[in-house]
């Protein structure tokens, strides 16, 4: 398992170097998008409308900030990840049509997103939940914010970051999904564990 420092825009070569379990840090432009922003992105795609930011080679962060506005300037106080599974229905299309290369969140994503990442050379990484202040320390400035009508947490924040991380790769561009593989491994062992428990109970009863 290696450690990689990526700069946006991220290339296919950058992504194909990554493997599940690798640690990465990101510098450049990061764009936040939660549930409502994903819905609007996909709706915009279906209507043929241009998005307010170019996401080709970009990074999407499943997060909503605690943000303060001082004059005309926004400052991010905290920005921890939100559960990525809620974006599973939208992410494959976002990856395919918008050219996103890295998705950051927590809790993992499902088979459809995993397949899209394999097909279009993208990856998913997690940031530690509950460490929103640490995340904010890597944010150098707010470049722009779009769709504030959705609310501060749900708006699309365009952020300049430096060494944003540490992030752990959970889905790589080869179709490996750490959480899914772990679940399959556990499920495959359940019958053996069940037999062992039953045998243990029987032996205790006999005693």
PDB file of C-alpha atoms in Angstrom, residues 2-200:
ATOM      1  CA  UNK A   2       1.403   3.343  -1.055  1.00  0.00           C
ATOM      2  CA  UNK A   3       0.928   7.045  -0.431  1.00  0.00           C
ATOM      3  CA  UNK A   4       0.149   9.377  -3.330  1.00  0.00           C
ATOM      4  CA  UNK A   5      -0.118  13.147  -3.665  1.00  0.00           C
ATOM      5  CA  UNK A   6      -2.555  14.093  -6.418  1.00  0.00           C
ATOM      6  CA  UNK A   7      -3.140  17.449  -8.077  1.00  0.00           C
ATOM      7  CA  UNK A   8      -6.220  18.429 -10.020  1.00  0.00           C
ATOM      8  CA  UNK A   9      -7.070  17.942 -12.779  1.00  0.00           C
ATOM      9  CA  UNK A  10      -6.495  14.255 -12.073  1.00  0.00           C
ATOM     10  CA  UNK A  11      -5.529  12.086 -15.036  1.00  0.00           C
ATOM     11  CA  UNK A  12      -6.354   8.482 -15.892  1.00  0.00           C
ATOM     12  CA  UNK A  13      -2.710   7.639 -15.187  1.00  0.00           C
ATOM     13  CA  UNK A  14      -3.032   9.103 -11.683  1.00  0.00           C
ATOM     14  CA  UNK A  15      -6.098   6.970 -11.014  1.00  0.00           C
ATOM     15  CA  UNK A  16      -4.774   3.698 -12.403  1.00  0.00           C
ATOM     16  CA  UNK A  17      -1.808   3.890 -10.017  1.00  0.00           C
ATOM     17  CA  UNK A  18      -4.150   3.686  -7.049  1.00  0.00           C
ATOM     18  CA  UNK A  19      -5.140   0.484  -5.303  1.00  0.00           C
ATOM     19  CA  UNK A  20      -7.552  -0.240  -2.477  1.00  0.00           C
ATOM     20  CA  UNK A  21      -5.871   0.633   0.822  1.00  0.00           C
ATOM     21  CA  UNK A  22      -3.597   3.341  -0.585  1.00  0.00           C
ATOM     22  CA  UNK A  23      -3.388   6.704   1.174  1.00  0.00           C
ATOM     23  CA  UNK A  24      -3.837   9.848  -0.885  1.00  0.00           C
ATOM     24  CA  UNK A  25      -3.673  13.615  -0.409  1.00  0.00           C
ATOM     25  CA  UNK A  26      -5.292  16.009  -2.866  1.00  0.00           C
ATOM     26  CA  UNK A  27      -4.254  19.526  -3.853  1.00  0.00           C
ATOM     27  CA  UNK A  28      -6.026  21.848  -6.252  1.00  0.00           C
ATOM     28  CA  UNK A  29      -9.774  22.242  -6.708  1.00  0.00           C
ATOM     29  CA  UNK A  30     -12.319  20.202  -4.768  1.00  0.00           C
ATOM     30  CA  UNK A  31     -16.090  20.542  -5.280  1.00  0.00           C
ATOM     31  CA  UNK A  32     -18.600  19.601  -2.596  1.00  0.00           C
ATOM     32  CA  UNK A  33     -21.875  17.952  -3.593  1.00  0.00           C
ATOM     33  CA  UNK A  34     -24.439  16.285  -1.356  1.00  0.00           C
ATOM     34  CA  UNK A  35     -27.889  14.862  -2.150  1.00  0.00           C
ATOM     35  CA  UNK A  36     -29.596  17.961  -3.531  1.00  0.00           C
ATOM     36  CA  UNK A  37     -26.579  19.009  -5.599  1.00  0.00           C
ATOM     37  CA  UNK A  38     -26.414  15.547  -7.175  1.00  0.00           C
ATOM     38  CA  UNK A  39     -30.095  15.711  -8.059  1.00  0.00           C
ATOM     39  CA  UNK A  40     -29.583  19.107  -9.672  1.00  0.00           C
ATOM     40  CA  UNK A  41     -26.467  17.980 -11.539  1.00  0.00           C
ATOM     41  CA  UNK A  42     -28.299  15.032 -13.077  1.00  0.00           C
ATOM     42  CA  UNK A  43     -31.364  17.144 -13.870  1.00  0.00           C
ATOM     43  CA  UNK A  44     -29.096  19.673 -15.593  1.00  0.00           C
ATOM     44  CA  UNK A  45     -27.505  16.898 -17.638  1.00  0.00           C
ATOM     45  CA  UNK A  46     -30.902  15.626 -18.748  1.00  0.00           C
ATOM     46  CA  UNK A  47     -31.962  19.144 -19.754  1.00  0.00           C
ATOM     47  CA  UNK A  48     -28.727  19.739 -21.643  1.00  0.00           C
ATOM     48  CA  UNK A  49     -27.795  22.595 -19.328  1.00  0.00           C
ATOM     49  CA  UNK A  50     -24.198  23.508 -18.577  1.00  0.00           C
ATOM     50  CA  UNK A  51     -23.050  23.090 -14.992  1.00  0.00           C
ATOM     51  CA  UNK A  52     -21.520  26.084 -13.187  1.00  0.00           C
ATOM     52  CA  UNK A  53     -18.189  24.276 -12.784  1.00  0.00           C
ATOM     53  CA  UNK A  54     -16.172  21.971 -15.046  1.00  0.00           C
ATOM     54  CA  UNK A  55     -15.723  18.633 -13.268  1.00  0.00           C
ATOM     55  CA  UNK A  56     -13.519  16.904 -15.855  1.00  0.00           C
ATOM     56  CA  UNK A  57     -10.571  15.432 -13.993  1.00  0.00           C
ATOM     57  CA  UNK A  58     -12.158  16.766 -10.844  1.00  0.00           C
ATOM     58  CA  UNK A  59     -12.873  15.743  -7.283  1.00  0.00           C
ATOM     59  CA  UNK A  60     -16.309  15.584  -5.666  1.00  0.00           C
ATOM     60  CA  UNK A  61     -16.550  15.640  -1.878  1.00  0.00           C
ATOM     61  CA  UNK A  62     -19.725  14.335  -0.229  1.00  0.00           C
ATOM     62  CA  UNK A  63     -19.894  17.021   2.430  1.00  0.00           C
ATOM     63  CA  UNK A  64     -21.626  20.165   3.561  1.00  0.00           C
ATOM     64  CA  UNK A  65     -19.665  22.839   5.397  1.00  0.00           C
ATOM     65  CA  UNK A  66     -20.082  24.929   8.472  1.00  0.00           C
ATOM     66  CA  UNK A  67     -19.337  28.236   6.763  1.00  0.00           C
ATOM     67  CA  UNK A  68     -19.098  31.839   7.923  1.00  0.00           C
ATOM     68  CA  UNK A  69     -19.395  34.846   5.650  1.00  0.00           C
ATOM     69  CA  UNK A  70     -17.178  37.796   6.508  1.00  0.00           C
ATOM     70  CA  UNK A  71     -18.003  40.657   4.175  1.00  0.00           C
ATOM     71  CA  UNK A  72     -17.852  39.149   0.693  1.00  0.00           C
ATOM     72  CA  UNK A  73     -15.596  36.286   1.756  1.00  0.00           C
ATOM     73  CA  UNK A  74     -16.623  32.830   2.946  1.00  0.00           C
ATOM     74  CA  UNK A  75     -14.587  30.889   5.497  1.00  0.00           C
ATOM     75  CA  UNK A  76     -15.028  27.155   6.053  1.00  0.00           C
ATOM     76  CA  UNK A  77     -14.955  26.300   9.762  1.00  0.00           C
ATOM     77  CA  UNK A  78     -15.657  22.577   9.495  1.00  0.00           C
ATOM     78  CA  UNK A  79     -16.382  20.205   6.623  1.00  0.00           C
ATOM     79  CA  UNK A  80     -16.668  16.553   7.549  1.00  0.00           C
ATOM     80  CA  UNK A  81     -17.917  13.901   5.101  1.00  0.00           C
ATOM     81  CA  UNK A  82     -21.494  12.704   4.830  1.00  0.00           C
ATOM     82  CA  UNK A  83     -22.698   9.177   4.022  1.00  0.00           C
ATOM     83  CA  UNK A  84     -21.920   8.423   0.388  1.00  0.00           C
ATOM     84  CA  UNK A  85     -24.543   5.708  -0.118  1.00  0.00           C
ATOM     85  CA  UNK A  86     -27.217   8.382  -0.553  1.00  0.00           C
ATOM     86  CA  UNK A  87     -25.512   9.478  -3.775  1.00  0.00           C
ATOM     87  CA  UNK A  88     -25.272   5.962  -5.228  1.00  0.00           C
ATOM     88  CA  UNK A  89     -28.212   6.423  -7.606  1.00  0.00           C
ATOM     89  CA  UNK A  90     -26.609   9.489  -9.194  1.00  0.00           C
ATOM     90  CA  UNK A  91     -22.856   8.925  -9.066  1.00  0.00           C
ATOM     91  CA  UNK A  92     -22.472   6.549 -12.036  1.00  0.00           C
ATOM     92  CA  UNK A  93     -23.994   9.111 -14.409  1.00  0.00           C
ATOM     93  CA  UNK A  94     -21.965  11.932 -12.857  1.00  0.00           C
ATOM     94  CA  UNK A  95     -18.756   9.937 -13.359  1.00  0.00           C
ATOM     95  CA  UNK A  96     -19.643   8.957 -16.920  1.00  0.00           C
ATOM     96  CA  UNK A  97     -20.893  12.269 -18.256  1.00  0.00           C
ATOM     97  CA  UNK A  98     -18.972  14.831 -16.210  1.00  0.00           C
ATOM     98  CA  UNK A  99     -15.575  13.144 -16.101  1.00  0.00           C
ATOM     99  CA  UNK A 100     -15.175  13.104 -12.309  1.00  0.00           C
ATOM    100  CA  UNK A 101     -12.063  11.143 -11.332  1.00  0.00           C
ATOM    101  CA  UNK A 102     -12.189  11.025  -7.539  1.00  0.00           C
ATOM    102  CA  UNK A 103     -15.120  10.877  -5.135  1.00  0.00           C
ATOM    103  CA  UNK A 104     -14.571  11.440  -1.409  1.00  0.00           C
ATOM    104  CA  UNK A 105     -17.021  10.613   1.361  1.00  0.00           C
ATOM    105  CA  UNK A 106     -17.628   8.038   4.059  1.00  0.00           C
ATOM    106  CA  UNK A 107     -19.306   4.662   4.391  1.00  0.00           C
ATOM    107  CA  UNK A 108     -18.584   3.308   0.917  1.00  0.00           C
ATOM    108  CA  UNK A 109     -20.575   3.054  -2.317  1.00  0.00           C
ATOM    109  CA  UNK A 110     -22.307   0.204  -4.100  1.00  0.00           C
ATOM    110  CA  UNK A 111     -21.813  -2.051  -7.131  1.00  0.00           C
ATOM    111  CA  UNK A 112     -23.168   0.393  -9.751  1.00  0.00           C
ATOM    112  CA  UNK A 113     -20.736   3.106  -8.719  1.00  0.00           C
ATOM    113  CA  UNK A 114     -17.937   0.544  -8.501  1.00  0.00           C
ATOM    114  CA  UNK A 115     -18.650  -0.568 -12.075  1.00  0.00           C
ATOM    115  CA  UNK A 116     -18.735   3.039 -13.309  1.00  0.00           C
ATOM    116  CA  UNK A 117     -15.372   3.699 -11.673  1.00  0.00           C
ATOM    117  CA  UNK A 118     -13.917   0.643 -13.347  1.00  0.00           C
ATOM    118  CA  UNK A 119     -15.325   1.574 -16.753  1.00  0.00           C
ATOM    119  CA  UNK A 120     -14.412   5.267 -16.690  1.00  0.00           C
ATOM    120  CA  UNK A 121     -11.249   5.135 -14.547  1.00  0.00           C
ATOM    121  CA  UNK A 122     -12.255   6.793 -11.301  1.00  0.00           C
ATOM    122  CA  UNK A 123     -11.793   6.034  -7.602  1.00  0.00           C
ATOM    123  CA  UNK A 124     -13.549   6.476  -4.271  1.00  0.00           C
ATOM    124  CA  UNK A 125     -11.780   7.381  -1.044  1.00  0.00           C
ATOM    125  CA  UNK A 126     -12.939   7.997   2.501  1.00  0.00           C
ATOM    126  CA  UNK A 127     -12.137  10.813   4.886  1.00  0.00           C
ATOM    127  CA  UNK A 128     -12.416  10.193   8.612  1.00  0.00           C
ATOM    128  CA  UNK A 129     -15.891  10.943   9.935  1.00  0.00           C
ATOM    129  CA  UNK A 130     -16.031  13.455  12.779  1.00  0.00           C
ATOM    130  CA  UNK A 131     -12.851  15.196  11.625  1.00  0.00           C
ATOM    131  CA  UNK A 132     -14.486  18.166   9.928  1.00  0.00           C
ATOM    132  CA  UNK A 133     -12.150  20.702  11.530  1.00  0.00           C
ATOM    133  CA  UNK A 134      -9.131  18.769  10.243  1.00  0.00           C
ATOM    134  CA  UNK A 135     -10.641  18.828   6.756  1.00  0.00           C
ATOM    135  CA  UNK A 136     -11.186  22.583   6.984  1.00  0.00           C
ATOM    136  CA  UNK A 137      -7.516  23.137   7.798  1.00  0.00           C
ATOM    137  CA  UNK A 138      -6.597  21.884   4.315  1.00  0.00           C
ATOM    138  CA  UNK A 139      -8.976  24.350   2.627  1.00  0.00           C
ATOM    139  CA  UNK A 140      -6.985  27.373   1.484  1.00  0.00           C
ATOM    140  CA  UNK A 141      -9.924  29.418   0.223  1.00  0.00           C
ATOM    141  CA  UNK A 142     -13.447  29.339  -1.137  1.00  0.00           C
ATOM    142  CA  UNK A 143     -13.150  29.901  -4.875  1.00  0.00           C
ATOM    143  CA  UNK A 144     -16.899  30.077  -5.469  1.00  0.00           C
ATOM    144  CA  UNK A 145     -20.239  28.747  -4.278  1.00  0.00           C
ATOM    145  CA  UNK A 146     -23.194  27.771  -6.467  1.00  0.00           C
ATOM    146  CA  UNK A 147     -26.807  26.816  -5.797  1.00  0.00           C
ATOM    147  CA  UNK A 148     -27.057  28.521  -2.418  1.00  0.00           C
ATOM    148  CA  UNK A 149     -30.821  28.309  -2.849  1.00  0.00           C
ATOM    149  CA  UNK A 150     -30.397  24.670  -1.761  1.00  0.00           C
ATOM    150  CA  UNK A 151     -28.996  25.822   1.585  1.00  0.00           C
ATOM    151  CA  UNK A 152     -25.428  26.175   2.834  1.00  0.00           C
ATOM    152  CA  UNK A 153     -24.942  22.450   3.470  1.00  0.00           C
ATOM    153  CA  UNK A 154     -26.427  21.363   0.127  1.00  0.00           C
ATOM    154  CA  UNK A 155     -24.871  24.054  -2.066  1.00  0.00           C
ATOM    155  CA  UNK A 156     -21.996  23.310  -4.429  1.00  0.00           C
ATOM    156  CA  UNK A 157     -18.811  24.719  -2.902  1.00  0.00           C
ATOM    157  CA  UNK A 158     -15.726  25.157  -5.080  1.00  0.00           C
ATOM    158  CA  UNK A 159     -12.679  24.997  -2.837  1.00  0.00           C
ATOM    159  CA  UNK A 160      -8.947  25.329  -3.245  1.00  0.00           C
ATOM    160  CA  UNK A 161      -7.248  22.718  -1.077  1.00  0.00           C
ATOM    161  CA  UNK A 162      -3.698  21.742  -0.230  1.00  0.00           C
ATOM    162  CA  UNK A 163      -2.829  18.190   0.821  1.00  0.00           C
ATOM    163  CA  UNK A 164      -6.445  17.414   1.642  1.00  0.00           C
ATOM    164  CA  UNK A 165      -6.372  14.156   3.557  1.00  0.00           C
ATOM    165  CA  UNK A 166      -5.353  11.631   4.602  1.00  0.00           C
ATOM    166  CA  UNK A 167      -7.799   9.747   2.399  1.00  0.00           C
ATOM    167  CA  UNK A 168      -7.999   5.971   2.092  1.00  0.00           C
ATOM    168  CA  UNK A 169      -8.863   4.384  -1.258  1.00  0.00           C
ATOM    169  CA  UNK A 170     -11.884   2.091  -0.862  1.00  0.00           C
ATOM    170  CA  UNK A 171     -12.838   1.598  -4.533  1.00  0.00           C
ATOM    171  CA  UNK A 172     -10.178   1.579  -7.233  1.00  0.00           C
ATOM    172  CA  UNK A 173     -10.372   1.682 -11.026  1.00  0.00           C
ATOM    173  CA  UNK A 174      -9.961  -2.097 -11.254  1.00  0.00           C
ATOM    174  CA  UNK A 175     -13.344  -2.840  -9.714  1.00  0.00           C
ATOM    175  CA  UNK A 176     -12.048  -3.599  -6.240  1.00  0.00           C
ATOM    176  CA  UNK A 177     -14.377  -2.435  -3.469  1.00  0.00           C
ATOM    177  CA  UNK A 178     -12.971  -2.959   0.019  1.00  0.00           C
ATOM    178  CA  UNK A 179     -16.279  -2.790   1.889  1.00  0.00           C
ATOM    179  CA  UNK A 180     -18.146  -5.023  -0.570  1.00  0.00           C
ATOM    180  CA  UNK A 181     -15.331  -7.571  -0.571  1.00  0.00           C
ATOM    181  CA  UNK A 182     -15.303  -7.510   3.235  1.00  0.00           C
ATOM    182  CA  UNK A 183     -19.069  -8.116   3.369  1.00  0.00           C
ATOM    183  CA  UNK A 184     -18.800 -11.045   0.969  1.00  0.00           C
ATOM    184  CA  UNK A 185     -15.968 -12.522   2.990  1.00  0.00           C
ATOM    185  CA  UNK A 186     -17.940 -12.249   6.230  1.00  0.00           C
ATOM    186  CA  UNK A 187     -21.100 -13.715   4.666  1.00  0.00           C
ATOM    187  CA  UNK A 188     -19.141 -16.655   3.287  1.00  0.00           C
ATOM    188  CA  UNK A 189     -17.944 -17.494   6.791  1.00  0.00           C
ATOM    189  CA  UNK A 190     -21.320 -17.157   8.526  1.00  0.00           C
ATOM    190  CA  UNK A 191     -22.380 -20.814   7.943  1.00  0.00           C
ATOM    191  CA  UNK A 192     -19.127 -22.088   9.466  1.00  0.00           C
ATOM    192  CA  UNK A 193     -19.440 -19.691  12.380  1.00  0.00           C
ATOM    193  CA  UNK A 194     -23.060 -20.740  12.917  1.00  0.00           C
ATOM    194  CA  UNK A 195     -22.058 -24.412  13.044  1.00  0.00           C
ATOM    195  CA  UNK A 196     -19.295 -23.581  15.496  1.00  0.00           C
ATOM    196  CA  UNK A 197     -21.706 -21.687  17.751  1.00  0.00           C
ATOM    197  CA  UNK A 198     -24.246 -24.540  17.660  1.00  0.00           C
ATOM    198  CA  UNK A 199     -21.566 -27.110  18.485  1.00  0.00           C
ATOM    199  CA  UNK A 200     -20.322 -24.948  21.350  1.00  0.00           C
TER     200      UNK A 200
END
